[in-house]
Coordinates of C-alpha atoms and ligand atoms in Angstrom, one line a residue:
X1447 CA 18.2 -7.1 16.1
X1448 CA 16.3 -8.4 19.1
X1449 CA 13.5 -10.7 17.9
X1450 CA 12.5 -13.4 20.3
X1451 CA 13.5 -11.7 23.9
X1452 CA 10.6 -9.5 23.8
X1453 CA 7.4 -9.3 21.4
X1454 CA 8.2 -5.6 20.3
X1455 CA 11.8 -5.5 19.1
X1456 CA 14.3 -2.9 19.7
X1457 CA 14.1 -0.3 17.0
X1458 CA 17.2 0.1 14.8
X1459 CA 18.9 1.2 11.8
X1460 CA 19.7 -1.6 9.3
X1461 CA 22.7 -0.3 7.4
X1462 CA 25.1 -3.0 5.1
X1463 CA 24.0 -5.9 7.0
X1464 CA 24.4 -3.8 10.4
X1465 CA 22.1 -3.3 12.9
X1466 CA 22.4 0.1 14.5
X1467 CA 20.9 1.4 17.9
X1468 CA 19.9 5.0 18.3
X1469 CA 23.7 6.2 20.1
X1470 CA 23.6 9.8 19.7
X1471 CA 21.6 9.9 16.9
X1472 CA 17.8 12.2 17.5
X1473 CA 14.6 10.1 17.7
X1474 CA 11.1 9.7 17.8
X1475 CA 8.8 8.0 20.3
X1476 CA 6.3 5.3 18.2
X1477 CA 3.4 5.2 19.6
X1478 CA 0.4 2.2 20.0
X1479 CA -2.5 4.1 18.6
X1480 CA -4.7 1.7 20.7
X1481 CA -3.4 3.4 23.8
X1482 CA -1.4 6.2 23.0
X1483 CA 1.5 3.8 24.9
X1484 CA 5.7 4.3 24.0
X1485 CA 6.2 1.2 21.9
X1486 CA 9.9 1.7 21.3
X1487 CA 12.8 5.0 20.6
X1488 CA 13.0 5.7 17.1
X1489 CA 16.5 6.6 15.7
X1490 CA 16.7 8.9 13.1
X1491 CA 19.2 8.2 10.0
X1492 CA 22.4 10.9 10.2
X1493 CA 23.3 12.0 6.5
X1494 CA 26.3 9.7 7.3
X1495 CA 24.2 7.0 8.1
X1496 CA 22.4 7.4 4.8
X1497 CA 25.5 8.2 2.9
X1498 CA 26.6 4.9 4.0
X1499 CA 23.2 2.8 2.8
X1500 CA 23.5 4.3 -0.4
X1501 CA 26.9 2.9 -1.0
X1502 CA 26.2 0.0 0.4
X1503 CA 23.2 -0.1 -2.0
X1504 CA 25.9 0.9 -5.0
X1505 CA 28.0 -2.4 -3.6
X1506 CA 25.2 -4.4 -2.6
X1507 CA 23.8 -4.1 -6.1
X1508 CA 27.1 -5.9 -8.2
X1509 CA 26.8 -8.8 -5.7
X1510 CA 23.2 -9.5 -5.4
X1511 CA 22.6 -8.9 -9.6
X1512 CA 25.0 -11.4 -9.7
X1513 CA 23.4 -14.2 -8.4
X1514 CA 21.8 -16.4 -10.3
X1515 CA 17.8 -16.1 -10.0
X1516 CA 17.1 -19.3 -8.9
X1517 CA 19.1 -19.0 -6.0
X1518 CA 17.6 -15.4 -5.1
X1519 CA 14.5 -16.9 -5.6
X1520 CA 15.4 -19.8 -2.9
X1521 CA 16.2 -16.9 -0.4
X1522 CA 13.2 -15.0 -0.7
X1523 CA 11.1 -17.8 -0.5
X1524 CA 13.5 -18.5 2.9
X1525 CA 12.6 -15.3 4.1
X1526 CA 9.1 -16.0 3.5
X1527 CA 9.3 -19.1 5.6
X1528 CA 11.0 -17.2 8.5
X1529 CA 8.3 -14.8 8.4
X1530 CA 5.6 -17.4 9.1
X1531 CA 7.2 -19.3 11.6
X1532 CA 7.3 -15.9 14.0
X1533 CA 3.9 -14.9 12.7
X1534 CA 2.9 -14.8 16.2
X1535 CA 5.3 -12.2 16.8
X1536 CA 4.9 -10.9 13.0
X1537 CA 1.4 -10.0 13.4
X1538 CA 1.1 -9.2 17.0
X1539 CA 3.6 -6.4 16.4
X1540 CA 2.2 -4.8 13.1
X1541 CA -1.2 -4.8 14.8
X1542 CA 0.5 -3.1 17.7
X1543 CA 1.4 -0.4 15.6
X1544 CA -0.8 0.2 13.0
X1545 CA -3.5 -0.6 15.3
X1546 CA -5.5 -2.8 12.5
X1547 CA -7.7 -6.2 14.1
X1548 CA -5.1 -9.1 14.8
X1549 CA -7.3 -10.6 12.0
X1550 CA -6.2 -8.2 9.6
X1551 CA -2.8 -8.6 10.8
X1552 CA -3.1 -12.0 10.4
X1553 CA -4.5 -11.7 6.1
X1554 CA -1.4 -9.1 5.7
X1555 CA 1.1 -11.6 6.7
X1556 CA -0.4 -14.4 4.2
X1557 CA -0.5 -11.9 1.6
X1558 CA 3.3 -10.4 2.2
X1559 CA 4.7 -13.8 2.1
X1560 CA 2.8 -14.4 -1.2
X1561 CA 3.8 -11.8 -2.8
X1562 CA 7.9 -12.3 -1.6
X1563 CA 7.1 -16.2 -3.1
X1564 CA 6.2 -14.4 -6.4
X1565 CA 8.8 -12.4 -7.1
X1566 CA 10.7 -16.1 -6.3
X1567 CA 9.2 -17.5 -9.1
X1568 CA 8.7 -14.4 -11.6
X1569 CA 12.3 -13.7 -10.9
X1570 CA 12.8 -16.3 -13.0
X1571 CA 11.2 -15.1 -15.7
X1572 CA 12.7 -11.7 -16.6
X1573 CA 13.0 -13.1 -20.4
X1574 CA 14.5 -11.3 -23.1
X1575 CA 13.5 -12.4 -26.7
X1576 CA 15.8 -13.1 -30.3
X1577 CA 15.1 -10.9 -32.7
X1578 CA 14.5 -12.1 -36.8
X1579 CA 18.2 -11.6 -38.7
X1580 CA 18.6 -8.5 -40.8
X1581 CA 21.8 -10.1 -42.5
X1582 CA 23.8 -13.7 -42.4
X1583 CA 25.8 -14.4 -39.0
X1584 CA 24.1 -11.7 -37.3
X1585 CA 22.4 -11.1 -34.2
X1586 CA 19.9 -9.3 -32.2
X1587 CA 18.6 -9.6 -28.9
X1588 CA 16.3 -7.7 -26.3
X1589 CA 17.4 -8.6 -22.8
X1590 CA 16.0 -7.4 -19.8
X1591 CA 18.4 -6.4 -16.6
X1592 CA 18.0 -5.3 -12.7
X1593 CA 17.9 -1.4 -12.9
X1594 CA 19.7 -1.0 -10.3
X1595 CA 19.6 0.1 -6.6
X1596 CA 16.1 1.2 -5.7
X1597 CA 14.4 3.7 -3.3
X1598 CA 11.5 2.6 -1.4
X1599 CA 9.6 4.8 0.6
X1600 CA 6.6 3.2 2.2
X1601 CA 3.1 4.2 4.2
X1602 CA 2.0 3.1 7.9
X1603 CA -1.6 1.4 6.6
X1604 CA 0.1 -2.2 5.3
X1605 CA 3.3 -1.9 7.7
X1606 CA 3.9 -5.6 6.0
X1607 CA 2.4 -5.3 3.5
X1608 CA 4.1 -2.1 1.6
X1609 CA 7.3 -3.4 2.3
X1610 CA 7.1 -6.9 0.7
X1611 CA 5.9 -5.3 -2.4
X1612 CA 9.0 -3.2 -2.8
X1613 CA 11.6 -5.3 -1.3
X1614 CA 9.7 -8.7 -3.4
X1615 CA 10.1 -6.6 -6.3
X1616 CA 13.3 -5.3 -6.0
X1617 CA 15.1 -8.1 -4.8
X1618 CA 13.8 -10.5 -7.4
X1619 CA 14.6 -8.4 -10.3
X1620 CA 18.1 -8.1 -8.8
X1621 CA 18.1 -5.1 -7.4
X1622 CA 19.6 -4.0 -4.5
X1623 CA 17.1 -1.4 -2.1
X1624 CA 16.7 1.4 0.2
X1625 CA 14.2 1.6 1.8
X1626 CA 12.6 4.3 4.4
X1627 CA 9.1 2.8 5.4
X1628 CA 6.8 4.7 7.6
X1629 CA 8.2 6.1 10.6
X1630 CA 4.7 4.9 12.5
X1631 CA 5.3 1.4 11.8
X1632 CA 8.6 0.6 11.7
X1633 CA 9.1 -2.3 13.8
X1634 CA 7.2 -4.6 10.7
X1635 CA 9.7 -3.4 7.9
X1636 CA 12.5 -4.3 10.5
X1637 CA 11.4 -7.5 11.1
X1638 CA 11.3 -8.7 7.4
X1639 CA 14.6 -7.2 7.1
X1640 CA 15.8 -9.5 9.7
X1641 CA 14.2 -12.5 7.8
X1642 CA 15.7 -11.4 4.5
X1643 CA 19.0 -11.2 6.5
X1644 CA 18.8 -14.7 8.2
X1645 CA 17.7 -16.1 4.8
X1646 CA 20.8 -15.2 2.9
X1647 CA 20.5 -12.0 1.3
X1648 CA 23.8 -10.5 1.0
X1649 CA 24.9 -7.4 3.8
X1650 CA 24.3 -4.4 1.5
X1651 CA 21.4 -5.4 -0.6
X1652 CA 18.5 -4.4 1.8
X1653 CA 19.1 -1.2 3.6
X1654 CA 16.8 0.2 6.1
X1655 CA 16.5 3.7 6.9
X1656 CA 14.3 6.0 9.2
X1657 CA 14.4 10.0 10.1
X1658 CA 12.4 13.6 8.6
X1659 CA 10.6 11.9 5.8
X1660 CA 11.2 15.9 4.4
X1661 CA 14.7 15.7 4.7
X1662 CA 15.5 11.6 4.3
X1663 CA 13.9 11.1 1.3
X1664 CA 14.5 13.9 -0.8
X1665 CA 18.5 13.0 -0.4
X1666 CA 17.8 9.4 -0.9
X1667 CA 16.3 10.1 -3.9
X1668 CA 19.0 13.0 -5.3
X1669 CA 21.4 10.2 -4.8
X1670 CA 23.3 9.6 -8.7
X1671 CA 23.4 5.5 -6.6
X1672 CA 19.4 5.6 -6.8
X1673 CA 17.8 4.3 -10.7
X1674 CA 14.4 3.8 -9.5
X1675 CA 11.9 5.4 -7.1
X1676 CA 9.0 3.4 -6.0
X1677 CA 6.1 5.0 -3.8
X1678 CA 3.6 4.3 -1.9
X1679 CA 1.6 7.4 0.0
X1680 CA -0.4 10.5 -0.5
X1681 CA -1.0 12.3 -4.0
X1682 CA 0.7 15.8 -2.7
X1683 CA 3.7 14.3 -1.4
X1684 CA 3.9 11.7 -4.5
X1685 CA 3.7 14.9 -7.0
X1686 CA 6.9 16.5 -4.3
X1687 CA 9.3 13.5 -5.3
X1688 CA 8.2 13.4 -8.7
X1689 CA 9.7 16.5 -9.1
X1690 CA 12.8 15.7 -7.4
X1691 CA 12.7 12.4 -9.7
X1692 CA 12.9 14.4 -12.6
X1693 CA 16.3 16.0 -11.6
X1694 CA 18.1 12.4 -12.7
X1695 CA 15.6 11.5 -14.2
X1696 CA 14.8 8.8 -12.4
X1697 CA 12.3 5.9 -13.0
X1698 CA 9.1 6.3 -10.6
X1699 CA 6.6 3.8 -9.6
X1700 CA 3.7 5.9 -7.9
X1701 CA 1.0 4.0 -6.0
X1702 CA -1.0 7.1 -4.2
X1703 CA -4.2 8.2 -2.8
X1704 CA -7.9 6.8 -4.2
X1705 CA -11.6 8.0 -3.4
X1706 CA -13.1 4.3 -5.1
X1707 CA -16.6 4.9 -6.3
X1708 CA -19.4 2.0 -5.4
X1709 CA -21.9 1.2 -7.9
X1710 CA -25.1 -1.0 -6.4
X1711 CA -27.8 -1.6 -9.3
X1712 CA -31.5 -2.4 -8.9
X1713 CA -30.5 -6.3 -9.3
X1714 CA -28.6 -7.3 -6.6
X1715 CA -28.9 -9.7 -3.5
X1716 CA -29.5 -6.6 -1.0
X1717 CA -27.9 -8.8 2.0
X1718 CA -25.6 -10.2 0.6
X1719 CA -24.0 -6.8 -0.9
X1720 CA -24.5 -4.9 1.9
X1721 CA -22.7 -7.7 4.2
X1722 CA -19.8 -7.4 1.8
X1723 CA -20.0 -3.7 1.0
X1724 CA -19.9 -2.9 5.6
X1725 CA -17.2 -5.4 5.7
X1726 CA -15.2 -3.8 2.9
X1727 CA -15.8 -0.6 3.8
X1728 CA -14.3 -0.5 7.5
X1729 CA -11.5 -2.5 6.9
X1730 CA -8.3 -1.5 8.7
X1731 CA -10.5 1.8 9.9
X1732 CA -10.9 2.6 6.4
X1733 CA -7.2 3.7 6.1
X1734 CA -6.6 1.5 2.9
X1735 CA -5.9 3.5 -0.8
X1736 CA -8.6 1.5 -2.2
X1737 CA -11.4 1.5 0.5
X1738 CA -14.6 1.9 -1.1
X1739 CA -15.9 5.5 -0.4
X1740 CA -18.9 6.7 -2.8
X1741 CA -21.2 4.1 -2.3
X1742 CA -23.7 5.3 -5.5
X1743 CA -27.7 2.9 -4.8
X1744 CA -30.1 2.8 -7.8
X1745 CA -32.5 4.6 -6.2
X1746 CA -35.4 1.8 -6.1
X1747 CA -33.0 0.0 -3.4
X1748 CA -31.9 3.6 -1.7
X1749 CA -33.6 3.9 1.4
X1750 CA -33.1 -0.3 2.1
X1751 CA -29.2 -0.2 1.8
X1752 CA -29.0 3.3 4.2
X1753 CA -31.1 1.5 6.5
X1754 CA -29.2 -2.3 6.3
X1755 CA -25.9 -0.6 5.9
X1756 CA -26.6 1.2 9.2
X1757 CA -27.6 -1.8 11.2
X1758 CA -24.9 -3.6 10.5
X1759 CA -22.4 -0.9 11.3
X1760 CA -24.1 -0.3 15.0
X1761 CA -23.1 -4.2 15.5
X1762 CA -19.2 -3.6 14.8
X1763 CA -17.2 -3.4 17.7
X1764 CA -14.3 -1.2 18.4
X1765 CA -11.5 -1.6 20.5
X1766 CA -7.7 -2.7 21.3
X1767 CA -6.7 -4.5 17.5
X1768 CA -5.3 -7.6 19.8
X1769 CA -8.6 -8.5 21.0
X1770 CA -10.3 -10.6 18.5
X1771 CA -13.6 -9.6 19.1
X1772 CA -13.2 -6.6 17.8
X1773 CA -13.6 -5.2 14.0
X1774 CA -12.1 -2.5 13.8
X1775 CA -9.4 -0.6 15.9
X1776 CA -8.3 2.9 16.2
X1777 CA -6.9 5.3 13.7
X1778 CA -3.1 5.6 13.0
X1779 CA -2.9 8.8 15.2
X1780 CA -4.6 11.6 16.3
X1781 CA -4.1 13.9 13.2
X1782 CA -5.9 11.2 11.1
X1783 CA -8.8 10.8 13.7
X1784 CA -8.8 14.9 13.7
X1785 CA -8.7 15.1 10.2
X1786 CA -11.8 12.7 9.8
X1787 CA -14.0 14.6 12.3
X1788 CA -13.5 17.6 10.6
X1789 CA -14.4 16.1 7.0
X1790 CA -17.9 14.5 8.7
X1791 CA -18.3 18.1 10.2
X1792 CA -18.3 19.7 7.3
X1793 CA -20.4 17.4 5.4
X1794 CA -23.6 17.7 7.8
X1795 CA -22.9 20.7 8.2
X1796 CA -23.0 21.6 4.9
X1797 CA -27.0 19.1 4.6
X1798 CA -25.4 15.4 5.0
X1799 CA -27.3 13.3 6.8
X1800 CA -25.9 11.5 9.7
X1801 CA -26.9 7.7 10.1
X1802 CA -24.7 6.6 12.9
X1803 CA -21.1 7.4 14.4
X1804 CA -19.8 10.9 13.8
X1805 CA -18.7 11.9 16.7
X1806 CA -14.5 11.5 17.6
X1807 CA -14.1 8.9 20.9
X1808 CA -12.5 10.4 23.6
X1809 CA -9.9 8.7 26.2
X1810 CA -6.8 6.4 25.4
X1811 CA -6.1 6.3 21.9
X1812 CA -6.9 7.5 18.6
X1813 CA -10.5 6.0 18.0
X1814 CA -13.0 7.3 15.0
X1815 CA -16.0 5.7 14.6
X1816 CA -17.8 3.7 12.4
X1817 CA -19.7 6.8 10.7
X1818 CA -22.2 6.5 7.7
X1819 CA -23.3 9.5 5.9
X1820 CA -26.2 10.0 3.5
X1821 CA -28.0 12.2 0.9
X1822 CA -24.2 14.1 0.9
X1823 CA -23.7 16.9 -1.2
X1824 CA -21.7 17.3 -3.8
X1825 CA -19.8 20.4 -2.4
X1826 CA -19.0 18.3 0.9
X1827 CA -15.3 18.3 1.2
X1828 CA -15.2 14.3 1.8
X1829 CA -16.7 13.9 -1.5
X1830 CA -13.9 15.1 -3.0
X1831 CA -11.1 14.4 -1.0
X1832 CA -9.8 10.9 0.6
X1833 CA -11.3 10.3 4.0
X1834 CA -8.8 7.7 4.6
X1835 CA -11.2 6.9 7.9
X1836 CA -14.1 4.8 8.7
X1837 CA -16.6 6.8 6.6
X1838 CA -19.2 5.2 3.9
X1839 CA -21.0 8.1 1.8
X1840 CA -24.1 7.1 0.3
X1841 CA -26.0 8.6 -2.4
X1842 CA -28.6 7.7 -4.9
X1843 CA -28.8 7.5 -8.6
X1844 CA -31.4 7.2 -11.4
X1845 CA -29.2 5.3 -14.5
X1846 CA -26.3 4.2 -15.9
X1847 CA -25.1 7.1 -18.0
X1848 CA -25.4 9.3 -14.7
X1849 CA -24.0 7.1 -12.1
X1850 CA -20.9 6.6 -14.2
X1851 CA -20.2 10.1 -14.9
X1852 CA -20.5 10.7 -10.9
X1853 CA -18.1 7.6 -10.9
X1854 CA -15.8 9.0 -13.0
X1855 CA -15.8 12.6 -12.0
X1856 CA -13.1 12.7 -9.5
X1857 CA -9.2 13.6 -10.5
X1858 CA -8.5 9.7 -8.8
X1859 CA -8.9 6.0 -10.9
X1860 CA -6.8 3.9 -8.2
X1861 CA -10.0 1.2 -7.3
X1862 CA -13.7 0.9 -8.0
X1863 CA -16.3 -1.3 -7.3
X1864 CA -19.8 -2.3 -9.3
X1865 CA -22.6 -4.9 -8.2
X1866 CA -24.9 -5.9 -10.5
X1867 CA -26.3 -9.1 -12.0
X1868 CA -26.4 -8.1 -15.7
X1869 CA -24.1 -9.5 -17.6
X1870 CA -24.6 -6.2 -20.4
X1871 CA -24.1 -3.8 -17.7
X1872 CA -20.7 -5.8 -16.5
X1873 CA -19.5 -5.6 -19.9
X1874 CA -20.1 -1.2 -19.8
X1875 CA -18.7 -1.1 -16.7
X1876 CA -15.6 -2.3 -17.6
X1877 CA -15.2 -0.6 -20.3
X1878 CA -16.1 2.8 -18.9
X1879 CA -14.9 3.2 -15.3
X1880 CA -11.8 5.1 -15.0
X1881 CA -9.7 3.1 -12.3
X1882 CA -6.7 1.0 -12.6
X1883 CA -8.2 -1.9 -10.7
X1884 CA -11.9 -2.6 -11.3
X1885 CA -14.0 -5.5 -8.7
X1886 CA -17.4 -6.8 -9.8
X1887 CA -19.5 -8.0 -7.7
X1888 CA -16.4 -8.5 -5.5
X1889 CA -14.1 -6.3 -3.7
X1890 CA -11.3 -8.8 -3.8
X1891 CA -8.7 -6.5 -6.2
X1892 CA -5.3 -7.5 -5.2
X1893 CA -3.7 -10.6 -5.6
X1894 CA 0.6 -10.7 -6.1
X1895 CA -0.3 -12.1 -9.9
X1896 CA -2.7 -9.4 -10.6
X1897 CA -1.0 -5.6 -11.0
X1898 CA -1.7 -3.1 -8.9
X1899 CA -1.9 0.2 -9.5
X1900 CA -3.9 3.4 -10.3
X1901 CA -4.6 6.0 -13.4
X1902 CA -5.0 9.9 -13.1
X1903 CA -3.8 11.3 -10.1
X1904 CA -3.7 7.9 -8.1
X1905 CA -0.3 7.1 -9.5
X1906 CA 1.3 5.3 -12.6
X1907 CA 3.0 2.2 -12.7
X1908 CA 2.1 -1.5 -11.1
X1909 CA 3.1 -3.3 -8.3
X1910 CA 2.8 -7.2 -8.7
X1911 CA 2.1 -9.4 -11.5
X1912 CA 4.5 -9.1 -14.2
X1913 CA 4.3 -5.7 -14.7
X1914 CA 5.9 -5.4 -10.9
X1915 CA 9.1 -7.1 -11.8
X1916 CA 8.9 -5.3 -15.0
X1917 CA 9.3 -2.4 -13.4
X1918 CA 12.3 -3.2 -12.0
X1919 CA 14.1 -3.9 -15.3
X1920 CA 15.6 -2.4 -17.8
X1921 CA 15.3 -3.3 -21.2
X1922 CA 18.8 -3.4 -23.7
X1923 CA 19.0 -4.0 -27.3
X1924 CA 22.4 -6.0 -28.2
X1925 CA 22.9 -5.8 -32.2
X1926 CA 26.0 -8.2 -33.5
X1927 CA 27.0 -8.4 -36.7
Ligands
LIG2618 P1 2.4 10.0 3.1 O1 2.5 10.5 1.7 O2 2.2 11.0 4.2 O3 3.6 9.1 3.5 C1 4.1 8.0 2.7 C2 5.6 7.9 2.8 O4 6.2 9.2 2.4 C3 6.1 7.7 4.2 O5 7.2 6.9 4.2 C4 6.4 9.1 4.7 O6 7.3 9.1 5.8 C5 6.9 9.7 3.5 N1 6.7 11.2 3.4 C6 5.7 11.9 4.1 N2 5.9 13.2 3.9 C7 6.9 13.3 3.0 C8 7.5 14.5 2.3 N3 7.0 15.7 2.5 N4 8.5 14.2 1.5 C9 8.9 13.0 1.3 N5 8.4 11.9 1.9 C10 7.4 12.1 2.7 O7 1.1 9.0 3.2 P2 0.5 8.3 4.5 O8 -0.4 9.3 5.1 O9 1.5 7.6 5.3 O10 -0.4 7.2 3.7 C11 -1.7 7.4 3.3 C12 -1.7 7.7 1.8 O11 -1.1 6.6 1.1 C13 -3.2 7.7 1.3 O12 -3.3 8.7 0.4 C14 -3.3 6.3 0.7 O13 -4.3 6.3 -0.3 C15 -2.0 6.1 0.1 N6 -1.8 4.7 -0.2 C16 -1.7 4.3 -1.5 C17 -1.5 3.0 -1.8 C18 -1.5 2.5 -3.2 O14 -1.0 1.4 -3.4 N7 -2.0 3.2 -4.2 C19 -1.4 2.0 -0.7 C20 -1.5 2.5 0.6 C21 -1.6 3.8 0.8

């Protein structure tokens, strides 16, 4: 793989420590979404081509289980070195395709190499435990082992990010990998491939595949080679494979789609929340799973926060993600930007109010803007389905008891978000809202030593903190008289 002769590399296959050019094989243009610009030629897996990652995945597995966790750890926390020193590159590319603010770029890396440094370390620590003797001389034991090779399949919105999760994961439990990221973004899985390849990782281990995400992933996953799926991506296509997963049986980690509810009481710093709540909420476009959505104001502060939250979102600037002045870039494509305009559409239509944006951008590229809707109601499609776009809703509430049940009311629980200054109220909120990850007064939720993951429809299962590498494990019970 091309890495240092031009900034975008050449897109390939990565098959048992092989990189593969397109040949013969169909493909797909990827796009810059900034410009609607030819990036690079995707090739497309054949089924022998994926036949041939799965047994390299089956081989790949034996050697790299095999290898003492220290010295996995050492490699991953190579690859995580590699990774920084073309940052440049690293980050310039992902923001290329994925169209998210250099900045942004720039936070992903940081927090992909984290995360590959923690499975280093909690690799490690995959303990077992010695169980109390029923009789003299004998023994029992729990111990905990890789579960074998693992599917990855991976979403566009993190490009770095997704990846280091699942391969971080994976590779420190000693498992071997699969993995088919998003076909929008593929040049950032690639690329950590390559540093997992130059840092030692063994030809076989880390596979990388591209093609029909219809076709490619249902036969990765039917594969007898695959033991665990993990997900990343949309609640519809999430329940699909969960069904296929059932045909072997197979474990699933599902991190899907969110809707995060926003709860501002009568006690907060106005400024300060709003700065935060904008900054949040416009992040990466709003394409991120746990974007906050329903902002929900005590109705004393209502009519302030539309007003401030609007002001501040007519300062943002949008453009070209490379530039640094700008905040927020363009959407991944022009289905997304499509699918948002029709949402808004049918939200004023239906008695929103519209306090700025709204209307699609037209020209190069796949802009939305910055939109802020208020007074929505509750029969507006967006409040009930994932805008996944640079949307804030804003309604009002009277109490507690009513804004959680609005809170709560959705089929999601992947994020949500409270701000208030009472220390009772903290206490209820955390008890009460239905969401795998909760932020208070903060809407930093994801750190690699915290688990991440949703409830309800948003998925089952954690990525990160122990419970990531747990997932990767199998637990055995050894009895020896
Ligand atoms: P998506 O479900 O369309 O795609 C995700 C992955 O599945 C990609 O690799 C894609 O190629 C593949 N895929 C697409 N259609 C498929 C099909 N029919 N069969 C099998 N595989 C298929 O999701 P997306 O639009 O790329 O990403 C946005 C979604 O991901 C949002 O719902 C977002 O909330 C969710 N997401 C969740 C998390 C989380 O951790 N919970 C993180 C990021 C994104």
């Amino acid at each position: 793989m091309a890495t240092n002769d031009k900034l975008y590399p050449e897109l390939q296959l990565f098959i048992d420590g092989e990189w593969i050019s397109k040949g013969a094989r169909k493909s797909e243009q990827v796009l810059n979404p900034a410009t609607g610009e030819v990036l690079g030629e995707l090739p497309h897996a054949t089924k022998e081509d994926l036949d041939r990652a799965l047994a390299a995945a089956e081989r790949g597995f034996k050697v790299w289980r095999r290898i003492l966790p220290e010295k996995r750890g050492e490699i991953l926390r190579r690859a995580a070195e590699i990774l920084k020193e073309r940052g440049d590159q690293v980050t310039k590319v992902a923001s290329m395709e994925s169209g998210k603010p250099i900045a942004q770029s720039r936070i992903e890396l940081h927090m992909s190499t984290e995360v590959l440094e923690w499975y280093a370390e909690e690799g490690r620590r995959a303990y077992g435990r010695v169980l109390a003797q029923r009789q003299p001389g004998s023994r029992m034991f729990v111990v905990k082992e890789p579960i074998g090779p693992v599917a990855a399949f991976t979403p566009w919105n993190f490009p770095q990010g997704n990846p280091a999760r699942k391969l971080g994961a994976a590779l420190g439990a000693g498992c071997s990998c699969v993995i088919k990221p998003a076909e929008d973004t593929p040049a950032s899985a690639l690329l950590m491939a390559k540093a997992l390849q130059e840092a030692g990782v063994p030809d076989g281990v880390v596979n990388v595949v591209f093609g029909d995400p219809t076709e490619v992933c249902p036969y990765i996953l039917r594969s007898k080679v695959i033991r665990k799926l993990s997900f990343t991506g949309s609640i519809p296509v999430g329940k699909e494979l969960m069904k296929i997963a059932a045909e072997n049986m197979t474990r699933t980690t599902m991190e899907l789609g969110g809707h995060a509810p926003v709860l501002v009481f009568e006690d907060v710093n106005l400024e300060s929340t709003l700065d935060m709540c904008v900054t949040a909420k416009y992040r990466n476009g709003g394409q991120v799973c746990v974007s906050p959505t329903r902002y929900y104001v005590h109705e004393s502060l209502y009519e302030k926060f539309v007003v401030g939250f609007t002001e501040r979102v007519n300062k943002m600037k949008i453009g070209n993600p490379l530039d640094e002045s700008n905040n927020m870039g363009p959407m991944i494509h022009a289905r997304r930007r499509d699918a948002v305009d029709a949402m808004v559409k049918d939200a004023v239509a239906k008695g929103a109010t519209l306090n700025t944006g709204g209307e699609a951008i037209t020209g190069p590229g796949f802009f939305s803007p910055p939109t802020v809707l208020s007074n929505l109601p509750d029969n507006a499609r967006i409040m009930k389905e994932e805008p996944f776009g640079p949307v804030a809703l804003i309604n009002p509430f009277k109490d507690f008891e009513e804004v959680m049940t609005k809170a709560n009311s959705l089929p999601f629980g992947l994020a949500a978000f409270a701000f208030t200054d009472s220390a009772k109220r903290v206490k209820l909120i955390g008890e009460q809202l239905e969401a795998g990850m909760i932020g208070i007064n903060s809407f930093a939720i994801s750190v690699p030593e915290s688990p991440f993951g949703g409830i309800k429809e948003s998925g089952h299962g954690s990525e990160e903190g122990i419970e990531g590498l747990e997932a990767c494990l199998i637990t055995k019970f050894i009895s020896e008289v």
